[in-house]
PDB file of C-alpha atoms in Angstrom:
ATOM      1  CA  MET A   1       0.000   0.000   0.000  1.00  0.00           C
ATOM      2  CA  SER A   2       1.367   3.431  -0.949  1.00  0.00           C
ATOM      3  CA  LEU A   3       2.170   6.037   1.648  1.00  0.00           C
ATOM      4  CA  LEU A   4      -0.702   8.194   0.459  1.00  0.00           C
ATOM      5  CA  ARG A   5      -3.265   5.390   0.727  1.00  0.00           C
ATOM      6  CA  LYS A   6      -2.123   4.597   4.286  1.00  0.00           C
ATOM      7  CA  LEU A   7      -2.464   8.216   5.394  1.00  0.00           C
ATOM      8  CA  LYS A   8      -5.419   8.655   7.763  1.00  0.00           C
ATOM      9  CA  LEU A   9      -6.760  12.192   7.732  1.00  0.00           C
ATOM     10  CA  PRO A  10      -8.731  13.729  10.639  1.00  0.00           C
ATOM     11  CA  THR A  11     -12.333  14.812  10.367  1.00  0.00           C
ATOM     12  CA  LEU A  12     -12.874  18.511   9.774  1.00  0.00           C
ATOM     13  CA  ALA A  13     -14.061  18.973  13.377  1.00  0.00           C
ATOM     14  CA  LYS A  14     -11.030  17.169  14.803  1.00  0.00           C
ATOM     15  CA  TRP A  15      -8.656  19.124  12.539  1.00  0.00           C
ATOM     16  CA  ASN A  16     -10.244  22.398  13.651  1.00  0.00           C
ATOM     17  CA  LYS A  17      -9.794  21.405  17.285  1.00  0.00           C
ATOM     18  CA  ASP A  18      -6.356  19.757  17.225  1.00  0.00           C
ATOM     19  CA  PHE A  19      -4.406  22.104  14.940  1.00  0.00           C
ATOM     20  CA  ARG A  20      -5.407  25.519  16.234  1.00  0.00           C
ATOM     21  CA  LEU A  21      -2.715  28.151  16.692  1.00  0.00           C
ATOM     22  CA  ARG A  22      -1.968  30.518  19.545  1.00  0.00           C
ATOM     23  CA  ALA A  23      -3.544  28.564  22.378  1.00  0.00           C
ATOM     24  CA  GLY A  24      -6.675  27.859  20.351  1.00  0.00           C
ATOM     25  CA  THR A  25      -7.498  31.469  19.431  1.00  0.00           C
ATOM     26  CA  LYS A  26      -6.608  31.231  15.734  1.00  0.00           C
ATOM     27  CA  ALA A  27      -7.973  28.790  13.159  1.00  0.00           C
ATOM     28  CA  PRO A  28      -5.510  26.251  11.759  1.00  0.00           C
ATOM     29  CA  ARG A  29      -3.577  27.052   8.590  1.00  0.00           C
ATOM     30  CA  ALA A  30      -5.293  25.675   5.482  1.00  0.00           C
ATOM     31  CA  ALA A  31      -4.213  22.217   4.350  1.00  0.00           C
ATOM     32  CA  LEU A  32      -4.929  19.898   1.424  1.00  0.00           C
ATOM     33  CA  GLY A  33      -7.538  17.296   2.305  1.00  0.00           C
ATOM     34  CA  GLY A  34      -8.078  14.948  -0.647  1.00  0.00           C
ATOM     35  CA  LYS A  35      -5.936  12.022  -1.737  1.00  0.00           C
ATOM     36  CA  SER A  36      -7.248  11.236  -5.229  1.00  0.00           C
ATOM     37  CA  PHE A  37      -6.938  14.771  -6.560  1.00  0.00           C
ATOM     38  CA  ALA A  38      -3.347  14.999  -5.253  1.00  0.00           C
ATOM     39  CA  VAL A  39      -2.300  12.062  -7.429  1.00  0.00           C
ATOM     40  CA  GLU A  40      -4.205  13.440 -10.426  1.00  0.00           C
ATOM     41  CA  ALA A  41      -2.628  16.885 -10.030  1.00  0.00           C
ATOM     42  CA  LEU A  42       0.861  15.466  -9.607  1.00  0.00           C
ATOM     43  CA  ASP A  43       0.509  13.376 -12.762  1.00  0.00           C
ATOM     44  CA  LYS A  44      -0.243  16.545 -14.735  1.00  0.00           C
ATOM     45  CA  LEU A  45       3.124  18.051 -13.729  1.00  0.00           C
ATOM     46  CA  HIS A  46       5.114  15.232 -15.382  1.00  0.00           C
ATOM     47  CA  LEU A  47       7.992  15.515 -12.908  1.00  0.00           C
ATOM     48  CA  PRO A  48      11.085  13.417 -13.730  1.00  0.00           C
ATOM     49  CA  VAL A  49      11.526  10.372 -11.474  1.00  0.00           C
ATOM     50  CA  GLY A  50      14.838  11.597 -10.020  1.00  0.00           C
ATOM     51  CA  THR A  51      13.488  14.997  -8.938  1.00  0.00           C
ATOM     52  CA  THR A  52      14.107  16.474  -5.489  1.00  0.00           C
ATOM     53  CA  ALA A  53      11.176  18.582  -4.245  1.00  0.00           C
ATOM     54  CA  LEU A  54      11.476  21.436  -1.766  1.00  0.00           C
ATOM     55  CA  GLU A  55       8.055  21.831  -0.169  1.00  0.00           C
ATOM     56  CA  LEU A  56       6.657  24.668   1.960  1.00  0.00           C
ATOM     57  CA  TYR A  57       3.814  24.227   4.460  1.00  0.00           C
ATOM     58  CA  PRO A  58       2.992  20.518   3.969  1.00  0.00           C
ATOM     59  CA  GLY A  59       0.244  20.666   6.612  1.00  0.00           C
ATOM     60  CA  LEU A  60      -1.322  17.204   6.887  1.00  0.00           C
ATOM     61  CA  GLY A  61       1.084  15.745   4.334  1.00  0.00           C
ATOM     62  CA  VAL A  62      -1.292  14.862   1.487  1.00  0.00           C
ATOM     63  CA  TRP A  63       0.877  16.514  -1.189  1.00  0.00           C
ATOM     64  CA  THR A  64       4.038  15.278   0.543  1.00  0.00           C
ATOM     65  CA  ALA A  65       2.835  11.667   0.512  1.00  0.00           C
ATOM     66  CA  ALA A  66       1.714  11.924  -3.116  1.00  0.00           C
ATOM     67  CA  MET A  67       5.161  13.145  -4.180  1.00  0.00           C
ATOM     68  CA  ALA A  68       6.972  10.519  -2.105  1.00  0.00           C
ATOM     69  CA  SER A  69       4.803   7.780  -3.629  1.00  0.00           C
ATOM     70  CA  SER A  70       5.362   8.948  -7.203  1.00  0.00           C
ATOM     71  CA  GLY A  71       9.032   8.067  -7.586  1.00  0.00           C
ATOM     72  CA  LEU A  72      10.636  11.369  -6.642  1.00  0.00           C
ATOM     73  CA  LYS A  73      14.162  11.022  -5.311  1.00  0.00           C
ATOM     74  CA  LYS A  74      13.587  13.152  -2.213  1.00  0.00           C
ATOM     75  CA  VAL A  75      11.050  15.504  -0.622  1.00  0.00           C
ATOM     76  CA  ILE A  76      12.385  18.137   1.767  1.00  0.00           C
ATOM     77  CA  SER A  77       9.408  19.633   3.613  1.00  0.00           C
ATOM     78  CA  LEU A  78       9.546  22.812   5.691  1.00  0.00           C
ATOM     79  CA  GLU A  79       6.870  22.886   8.403  1.00  0.00           C
ATOM     80  CA  PRO A  80       7.115  25.537  11.142  1.00  0.00           C
ATOM     81  CA  HIS A  81       3.817  24.694  12.873  1.00  0.00           C
ATOM     82  CA  THR A  82       4.556  22.433  15.862  1.00  0.00           C
ATOM     83  CA  LYS A  83       1.295  20.470  15.674  1.00  0.00           C
ATOM     84  CA  TYR A  84       1.509  19.860  11.935  1.00  0.00           C
ATOM     85  CA  TYR A  85       5.198  18.948  12.322  1.00  0.00           C
ATOM     86  CA  LYS A  86       4.382  16.330  14.948  1.00  0.00           C
ATOM     87  CA  PHE A  87       1.524  14.901  12.859  1.00  0.00           C
ATOM     88  CA  LEU A  88       3.802  14.553   9.845  1.00  0.00           C
ATOM     89  CA  GLN A  89       6.558  12.806  11.771  1.00  0.00           C
ATOM     90  CA  GLU A  90       4.076  10.306  13.148  1.00  0.00           C
ATOM     91  CA  ASN A  91       1.811   9.731  10.131  1.00  0.00           C
ATOM     92  CA  VAL A  92       3.693  10.510   6.898  1.00  0.00           C
ATOM     93  CA  VAL A  93       6.947   8.606   7.268  1.00  0.00           C
ATOM     94  CA  SER A  94       9.218   7.542   4.417  1.00  0.00           C
ATOM     95  CA  ASP A  95      12.922   7.328   3.651  1.00  0.00           C
ATOM     96  CA  THR A  96      12.164   9.684   0.770  1.00  0.00           C
ATOM     97  CA  ILE A  97      10.874  12.470   3.072  1.00  0.00           C
ATOM     98  CA  GLU A  98      12.810  14.760   5.397  1.00  0.00           C
ATOM     99  CA  TYR A  99      10.995  17.270   7.603  1.00  0.00           C
ATOM    100  CA  LEU A 100      12.612  20.487   8.771  1.00  0.00           C
ATOM    101  CA  LYS A 101      10.987  22.716  11.382  1.00  0.00           C
ATOM    102  CA  GLU A 102      11.682  25.813   9.324  1.00  0.00           C
ATOM    103  CA  ASP A 103       9.537  28.503   7.719  1.00  0.00           C
ATOM    104  CA  GLY A 104       9.810  29.249   4.006  1.00  0.00           C
ATOM    105  CA  TYR A 105       8.605  32.774   4.804  1.00  0.00           C
ATOM    106  CA  ASP A 106      11.918  33.412   6.570  1.00  0.00           C
ATOM    107  CA  TRP A 107      14.569  34.293   3.984  1.00  0.00           C
ATOM    108  CA  ASP A 108      17.351  33.135   6.329  1.00  0.00           C
ATOM    109  CA  THR A 109      16.096  29.596   5.640  1.00  0.00           C
ATOM    110  CA  TYR A 110      17.387  29.545   2.059  1.00  0.00           C
ATOM    111  CA  PRO A 111      21.113  30.128   2.720  1.00  0.00           C
ATOM    112  CA  ILE A 112      20.908  27.342   5.313  1.00  0.00           C
ATOM    113  CA  LEU A 113      19.310  24.992   2.775  1.00  0.00           C
ATOM    114  CA  ARG A 114      21.908  25.952   0.154  1.00  0.00           C
ATOM    115  CA  LYS A 115      24.678  24.606   2.406  1.00  0.00           C
ATOM    116  CA  ARG A 116      23.118  21.138   2.673  1.00  0.00           C
ATOM    117  CA  PRO A 117      25.263  18.501   0.923  1.00  0.00           C
ATOM    118  CA  ASP A 118      22.284  17.125  -1.039  1.00  0.00           C
ATOM    119  CA  ILE A 119      21.336  20.587  -2.313  1.00  0.00           C
ATOM    120  CA  GLN A 120      24.970  21.418  -3.074  1.00  0.00           C
ATOM    121  CA  ALA A 121      25.238  18.212  -5.091  1.00  0.00           C
ATOM    122  CA  LEU A 122      22.251  19.263  -7.200  1.00  0.00           C
ATOM    123  CA  LEU A 123      23.391  22.844  -7.741  1.00  0.00           C
ATOM    124  CA  GLY A 124      27.161  22.458  -8.062  1.00  0.00           C
ATOM    125  CA  ASP A 125      29.648  25.289  -7.686  1.00  0.00           C
ATOM    126  CA  GLU A 126      29.239  26.955 -11.067  1.00  0.00           C
ATOM    127  CA  LYS A 127      27.142  30.036 -11.753  1.00  0.00           C
ATOM    128  CA  PRO A 128      23.449  29.058 -12.101  1.00  0.00           C
ATOM    129  CA  ASP A 129      22.431  28.340 -15.687  1.00  0.00           C
ATOM    130  CA  TRP A 130      19.296  30.271 -16.631  1.00  0.00           C
ATOM    131  CA  SER A 131      19.247  28.987 -20.202  1.00  0.00           C
ATOM    132  CA  GLN A 132      17.196  25.995 -19.006  1.00  0.00           C
ATOM    133  CA  VAL A 133      14.904  25.028 -16.147  1.00  0.00           C
ATOM    134  CA  HIS A 134      16.767  23.062 -13.465  1.00  0.00           C
ATOM    135  CA  PRO A 135      16.273  19.394 -14.420  1.00  0.00           C
ATOM    136  CA  SER A 136      16.117  17.840 -10.947  1.00  0.00           C
ATOM    137  CA  LEU A 137      15.089  20.445  -8.347  1.00  0.00           C
ATOM    138  CA  PHE A 138      11.456  21.478  -7.935  1.00  0.00           C
ATOM    139  CA  PHE A 139       9.834  24.085  -5.667  1.00  0.00           C
ATOM    140  CA  THR A 140       6.310  23.555  -4.340  1.00  0.00           C
ATOM    141  CA  GLY A 141       3.977  24.086  -1.392  1.00  0.00           C
ATOM    142  CA  THR A 142       0.568  25.150  -0.117  1.00  0.00           C
ATOM    143  CA  LEU A 143       0.248  28.882   0.490  1.00  0.00           C
ATOM    144  CA  PRO A 144      -1.651  30.059   3.575  1.00  0.00           C
ATOM    145  CA  LYS A 145      -5.111  31.487   2.992  1.00  0.00           C
ATOM    146  CA  ASP A 146      -4.424  34.657   4.997  1.00  0.00           C
ATOM    147  CA  ALA A 147      -2.400  37.797   4.259  1.00  0.00           C
ATOM    148  CA  LYS A 148       0.828  35.871   4.842  1.00  0.00           C
ATOM    149  CA  GLY A 149       0.129  33.754   1.755  1.00  0.00           C
ATOM    150  CA  GLU A 150      -0.276  36.831  -0.439  1.00  0.00           C
ATOM    151  CA  GLN A 151       2.844  38.444   1.007  1.00  0.00           C
ATOM    152  CA  LEU A 152       4.806  35.271   0.378  1.00  0.00           C
ATOM    153  CA  LEU A 153       3.678  34.982  -3.248  1.00  0.00           C
ATOM    154  CA  ALA A 154       4.509  38.654  -3.860  1.00  0.00           C
ATOM    155  CA  GLN A 155       7.964  38.066  -2.376  1.00  0.00           C
ATOM    156  CA  PHE A 156       8.440  35.042  -4.616  1.00  0.00           C
ATOM    157  CA  ALA A 157       7.710  37.288  -7.604  1.00  0.00           C
ATOM    158  CA  SER A 158      10.312  39.799  -6.438  1.00  0.00           C
ATOM    159  CA  CYS A 159      12.859  37.025  -5.759  1.00  0.00           C
ATOM    160  CA  LEU A 160      12.243  35.592  -9.218  1.00  0.00           C
ATOM    161  CA  THR A 161      13.026  38.870 -10.956  1.00  0.00           C
ATOM    162  CA  ASN A 162      16.048  39.603  -8.741  1.00  0.00           C
ATOM    163  CA  ARG A 163      17.235  35.974  -8.652  1.00  0.00           C
ATOM    164  CA  MET A 164      17.265  35.941  -4.863  1.00  0.00           C
ATOM    165  CA  ALA A 165      16.520  33.268  -2.212  1.00  0.00           C
ATOM    166  CA  MET A 166      15.620  29.987  -3.961  1.00  0.00           C
ATOM    167  CA  TYR A 167      15.997  31.649  -7.371  1.00  0.00           C
ATOM    168  CA  SER A 168      19.639  32.424  -6.616  1.00  0.00           C
ATOM    169  CA  TRP A 169      20.063  28.662  -7.109  1.00  0.00           C
ATOM    170  CA  GLY A 170      18.916  28.824 -10.710  1.00  0.00           C
ATOM    171  CA  ARG A 171      15.811  28.751 -12.865  1.00  0.00           C
ATOM    172  CA  LEU A 172      13.611  26.552 -10.693  1.00  0.00           C
ATOM    173  CA  ASP A 173      10.248  25.315 -11.847  1.00  0.00           C
ATOM    174  CA  ALA A 174       7.555  25.682  -9.179  1.00  0.00           C
ATOM    175  CA  ALA A 175       3.976  24.612  -8.555  1.00  0.00           C
ATOM    176  CA  MET A 176       2.068  26.254  -5.735  1.00  0.00           C
ATOM    177  CA  TRP A 177      -1.335  25.459  -4.251  1.00  0.00           C
ATOM    178  CA  MET A 178      -3.052  28.778  -3.583  1.00  0.00           C
ATOM    179  CA  PRO A 179      -6.533  30.011  -2.613  1.00  0.00           C
ATOM    180  CA  ASP A 180      -8.839  31.188  -5.377  1.00  0.00           C
ATOM    181  CA  VAL A 181      -8.674  34.865  -4.393  1.00  0.00           C
ATOM    182  CA  LEU A 182      -4.876  34.806  -4.585  1.00  0.00           C
ATOM    183  CA  TYR A 183      -4.882  32.984  -7.916  1.00  0.00           C
ATOM    184  CA  ARG A 184      -7.255  35.598  -9.363  1.00  0.00           C
ATOM    185  CA  LYS A 185      -4.854  38.364  -8.321  1.00  0.00           C
ATOM    186  CA  MET A 186      -1.831  36.548  -9.670  1.00  0.00           C
ATOM    187  CA  VAL A 187      -3.214  36.118 -13.190  1.00  0.00           C
ATOM    188  CA  ALA A 188      -5.439  39.226 -13.360  1.00  0.00           C
ATOM    189  CA  PRO A 189      -5.262  40.809 -16.843  1.00  0.00           C
ATOM    190  CA  PRO A 190      -5.249  44.547 -17.588  1.00  0.00           C
ATOM    191  CA  GLY A 191      -8.586  46.106 -16.694  1.00  0.00           C
ATOM    192  CA  SER A 192      -9.477  43.481 -14.086  1.00  0.00           C
ATOM    193  CA  GLN A 193     -10.464  44.627 -10.606  1.00  0.00           C
ATOM    194  CA  GLN A 194      -7.968  42.108  -9.183  1.00  0.00           C
ATOM    195  CA  ARG A 195      -5.053  43.577 -11.180  1.00  0.00           C
ATOM    196  CA  CYS A 196      -2.178  44.491  -8.850  1.00  0.00           C
ATOM    197  CA  LYS A 197       1.596  44.913  -8.791  1.00  0.00           C
ATOM    198  CA  MET A 198       2.081  41.186  -8.321  1.00  0.00           C
ATOM    199  CA  SER A 199      -0.025  40.429 -11.430  1.00  0.00           C
ATOM    200  CA  VAL A 200       2.221  42.660 -13.514  1.00  0.00           C
ATOM    201  CA  VAL A 201       5.482  41.173 -12.191  1.00  0.00           C
ATOM    202  CA  PHE A 202       4.438  37.574 -12.844  1.00  0.00           C
ATOM    203  CA  GLU A 203       3.187  38.509 -16.314  1.00  0.00           C
ATOM    204  CA  ALA A 204       6.533  40.134 -17.107  1.00  0.00           C
ATOM    205  CA  CYS A 205       8.863  37.462 -15.767  1.00  0.00           C
ATOM    206  CA  ALA A 206       7.198  34.029 -15.670  1.00  0.00           C
ATOM    207  CA  ASP A 207       4.895  31.689 -17.532  1.00  0.00           C
ATOM    208  CA  THR A 208       2.026  30.472 -15.360  1.00  0.00           C
ATOM    209  CA  GLN A 209      -0.331  27.575 -15.985  1.00  0.00           C
ATOM    210  CA  LEU A 210      -3.351  26.360 -14.039  1.00  0.00           C
ATOM    211  CA  ILE A 211      -2.769  22.651 -13.384  1.00  0.00           C
ATOM    212  CA  HIS A 212      -5.606  21.574 -11.101  1.00  0.00           C
ATOM    213  CA  SER A 213      -8.385  22.921  -8.877  1.00  0.00           C
ATOM    214  CA  THR A 214     -10.062  21.420  -5.811  1.00  0.00           C
ATOM    215  CA  GLU A 215     -12.350  22.214  -2.900  1.00  0.00           C
ATOM    216  CA  GLU A 216     -11.126  19.245  -0.846  1.00  0.00           C
ATOM    217  CA  MET A 217      -9.412  21.430   1.713  1.00  0.00           C
ATOM    218  CA  TYR A 218      -9.259  21.971   5.453  1.00  0.00           C
ATOM    219  CA  PRO A 219     -11.366  24.148   5.706  1.00  0.00           C
ATOM    220  CA  LYS A 220     -13.416  23.632   2.552  1.00  0.00           C
ATOM    221  CA  GLY A 221     -12.643  26.245  -0.077  1.00  0.00           C
ATOM    222  CA  GLU A 222     -11.357  26.459  -3.644  1.00  0.00           C
ATOM    223  CA  TYR A 223      -7.602  26.046  -4.121  1.00  0.00           C
ATOM    224  CA  HIS A 224      -5.619  25.899  -7.363  1.00  0.00           C
ATOM    225  CA  LEU A 225      -2.309  24.303  -8.270  1.00  0.00           C
ATOM    226  CA  VAL A 226      -0.432  26.792 -10.439  1.00  0.00           C
ATOM    227  CA  GLN A 227       2.804  26.013 -12.243  1.00  0.00           C
ATOM    228  CA  ILE A 228       5.234  28.942 -12.290  1.00  0.00           C
ATOM    229  CA  THR A 229       8.115  28.711 -14.751  1.00  0.00           C
ATOM    230  CA  PRO A 230      10.577  31.639 -14.755  1.00  0.00           C
ATOM    231  CA  ARG A 231      11.416  32.957 -18.191  1.00  0.00           C
ATOM    232  CA  GLU A 232      15.044  32.905 -19.239  1.00  0.00           C
ATOM    233  CA  LYS A 233      14.708  36.636 -19.837  1.00  0.00           C
ATOM    234  CA  SER A 234      11.873  38.910 -18.780  1.00  0.00           C
ATOM    235  CA  CYS A 235      10.060  41.017 -21.361  1.00  0.00           C
ATOM    236  CA  LEU A 236      11.229  44.220 -19.659  1.00  0.00           C
ATOM    237  CA  THR A 237      13.544  46.694 -21.393  1.00  0.00           C
ATOM    238  CA  SER A 238      13.909  49.004 -18.396  1.00  0.00           C
ATOM    239  CA  GLN A 239      16.138  48.337 -15.408  1.00  0.00           C
ATOM    240  CA  TRP A 240      14.332  46.338 -12.736  1.00  0.00           C
ATOM    241  CA  ASP A 241      14.738  48.907  -9.933  1.00  0.00           C
ATOM    242  CA  VAL A 242      13.284  51.615 -12.198  1.00  0.00           C
ATOM    243  CA  PHE A 243      10.399  49.418 -13.327  1.00  0.00           C
ATOM    244  CA  GLU A 244       9.679  48.482  -9.708  1.00  0.00           C
ATOM    245  CA  TYR A 245       9.677  52.154  -8.666  1.00  0.00           C
ATOM    246  CA  VAL A 246       7.309  53.148 -11.474  1.00  0.00           C
ATOM    247  CA  LEU A 247       5.003  50.195 -10.796  1.00  0.00           C
ATOM    248  CA  LYS A 248       4.840  50.944  -7.090  1.00  0.00           C
ATOM    249  CA  HIS A 249       3.934  54.600  -7.629  1.00  0.00           C
ATOM    250  CA  LEU A 250       1.461  54.155 -10.457  1.00  0.00           C
ATOM    251  CA  PHE A 251      -0.527  51.406  -8.723  1.00  0.00           C
ATOM    252  CA  VAL A 252      -1.239  53.493  -5.628  1.00  0.00           C
ATOM    253  CA  MET A 253      -4.395  54.609  -7.458  1.00  0.00           C
ATOM    254  CA  GLN A 254      -4.791  52.363 -10.477  1.00  0.00           C
ATOM    255  CA  ARG A 255      -8.196  53.725 -11.492  1.00  0.00           C
ATOM    256  CA  GLN A 256      -6.653  57.131 -12.108  1.00  0.00           C
ATOM    257  CA  PRO A 257      -5.295  58.050 -15.562  1.00  0.00           C
ATOM    258  CA  LEU A 258      -1.593  57.694 -16.234  1.00  0.00           C
ATOM    259  CA  SER A 259      -1.487  61.412 -17.102  1.00  0.00           C
ATOM    260  CA  LYS A 260      -2.258  62.152 -13.450  1.00  0.00           C
ATOM    261  CA  MET A 261      -0.350  59.364 -11.703  1.00  0.00           C
ATOM    262  CA  VAL A 262       2.878  59.968 -13.628  1.00  0.00           C
ATOM    263  CA  ARG A 263       3.394  63.071 -11.471  1.00  0.00           C
ATOM    264  CA  THR A 264       3.929  60.835  -8.449  1.00  0.00           C
ATOM    265  CA  LEU A 265       7.223  59.680 -10.001  1.00  0.00           C
ATOM    266  CA  GLY A 266       8.831  63.053  -9.290  1.00  0.00           C
ATOM    267  CA  PRO A 267       8.482  66.793  -9.957  1.00  0.00           C
ATOM    268  CA  GLY A 268       8.224  67.404 -13.689  1.00  0.00           C
ATOM    269  CA  ALA A 269       7.862  63.711 -14.561  1.00  0.00           C
ATOM    270  CA  ASP A 270       4.858  64.467 -16.792  1.00  0.00           C
ATOM    271  CA  ILE A 271       7.400  65.557 -19.427  1.00  0.00           C
ATOM    272  CA  ILE A 272       7.762  61.892 -20.396  1.00  0.00           C
ATOM    273  CA  LEU A 273       4.097  61.640 -21.460  1.00  0.00           C
ATOM    274  CA  LYS A 274       4.766  63.204 -24.874  1.00  0.00           C
ATOM    275  CA  ARG A 275       7.454  60.566 -25.476  1.00  0.00           C
ATOM    276  CA  LEU A 276       5.038  57.630 -25.198  1.00  0.00           C
ATOM    277  CA  ASP A 277       3.505  55.935 -28.240  1.00  0.00           C
ATOM    278  CA  PHE A 278       0.135  55.350 -26.541  1.00  0.00           C
ATOM    279  CA  ASP A 279      -2.621  57.529 -25.102  1.00  0.00           C
ATOM    280  CA  PRO A 280      -1.634  58.579 -21.528  1.00  0.00           C
ATOM    281  CA  SER A 281      -5.274  59.227 -20.616  1.00  0.00           C
ATOM    282  CA  LEU A 282      -5.919  55.513 -20.053  1.00  0.00           C
ATOM    283  CA  SER A 283      -6.253  54.354 -16.452  1.00  0.00           C
ATOM    284  CA  VAL A 284      -3.263  52.709 -14.806  1.00  0.00           C
ATOM    285  CA  GLY A 285      -5.128  49.451 -14.162  1.00  0.00           C
ATOM    286  CA  THR A 286      -5.782  48.944 -17.885  1.00  0.00           C
ATOM    287  CA  MET A 287      -2.120  49.301 -18.875  1.00  0.00           C
ATOM    288  CA  THR A 288      -0.244  46.315 -20.286  1.00  0.00           C
ATOM    289  CA  VAL A 289       3.168  45.222 -19.032  1.00  0.00           C
ATOM    290  CA  GLN A 290       4.676  46.649 -22.214  1.00  0.00           C
ATOM    291  CA  GLN A 291       3.079  50.061 -21.603  1.00  0.00           C
ATOM    292  CA  ILE A 292       4.250  50.182 -17.987  1.00  0.00           C
ATOM    293  CA  ASP A 293       7.712  49.152 -19.153  1.00  0.00           C
ATOM    294  CA  GLN A 294       7.683  51.937 -21.733  1.00  0.00           C
ATOM    295  CA  VAL A 295       6.868  54.489 -19.025  1.00  0.00           C
ATOM    296  CA  ALA A 296       9.709  53.059 -16.923  1.00  0.00           C
ATOM    297  CA  LYS A 297      12.139  53.203 -19.847  1.00  0.00           C
ATOM    298  CA  LYS A 298      11.300  56.845 -20.636  1.00  0.00           C
ATOM    299  CA  PHE A 299      11.569  57.681 -16.937  1.00  0.00           C
ATOM    300  CA  GLU A 300      14.933  55.909 -16.803  1.00  0.00           C
ATOM    301  CA  GLN A 301      16.161  58.039 -19.724  1.00  0.00           C
ATOM    302  CA  TRP A 302      14.921  61.311 -18.195  1.00  0.00           C
ATOM    303  CA  PRO A 303      18.020  63.222 -16.973  1.00  0.00           C
ATOM    304  CA  LEU A 304      16.195  64.911 -14.074  1.00  0.00           C
ATOM    305  CA  ARG A 305      14.671  61.805 -12.542  1.00  0.00           C
ATOM    306  CA  PRO A 306      15.450  60.981  -8.882  1.00  0.00           C
ATOM    307  CA  HIS A 307      18.328  58.505  -8.722  1.00  0.00           C
ATOM    308  CA  VAL A 308      17.707  57.251  -5.186  1.00  0.00           C
ATOM    309  CA  LEU A 309      14.529  55.309  -5.804  1.00  0.00           C
ATOM    310  CA  PHE A 310      14.003  53.183  -2.682  1.00  0.00           C
ATOM    311  CA  GLU A 311      14.596  53.556   1.012  1.00  0.00           C
ATOM    312  CA  ASP A 312      12.890  50.261   1.835  1.00  0.00           C
ATOM    313  CA  ASP A 313      11.903  47.010   0.154  1.00  0.00           C
ATOM    314  CA  PHE A 314       9.168  46.403  -2.430  1.00  0.00           C
TER     315      PHE A 314
END
């Protein structure tokens, strides 16, 4: 019998009682709850047999067990929640799986992981090759349903473009389970109410594909598995720090026209409007990545632009 078939999951009521955070005052973090859909979703990813998976927030271990049962070489799962960690060590046990009581939200975790002999063996000592997706290292996990999940996904987008944290290791393919509201923001097209800075960054720098959807969750709610493949080169022509600055300022009020919001880039910045090849009266939220990039490029070329763009992080 496979590890996944042997896994006994709690009832919803027992899960809600046993896995609460902060002395029972906060609901448990969302976790995958169905076995059959996990196998079906994993099959759609077509992962090579010798792949090593780095997993965030395994929860009850459904996705972990599915990966371990599928022929992957190793699954390294980061679980910071004490109660989930204990459940995993007692109920989802395999020579293929290693649990670490670490949090993928903490960026200090990634340099520690990079020093592991098994990770070093996969990455080698040479400069990461971005001409191809890494053939044997895969990044995955289940994002929390709260604000932390959105913050984490936005940080992943920033790390992808800057090649930081896990993306300092190379061009890693990823597949993340995320709540429906977060998925809608991630893939929101121009003109959508869900359009945000994160939507623009992912559109510019990665190819995303919806792999599977399910409502078999703890608690019940729609989650999607989304494959995120970094592009070898982004579609941006402007420098990243300039693009990031422009994006941050324009999207403060995305329903306002560009002709108004461009002034937030600096005194006299509206001079760049006449240098654009599109109508600056359109609202910021309807702008394509290419149009935002064009604004950033013209701003970058403007001699009087501010050169100290950030005092804090994105």
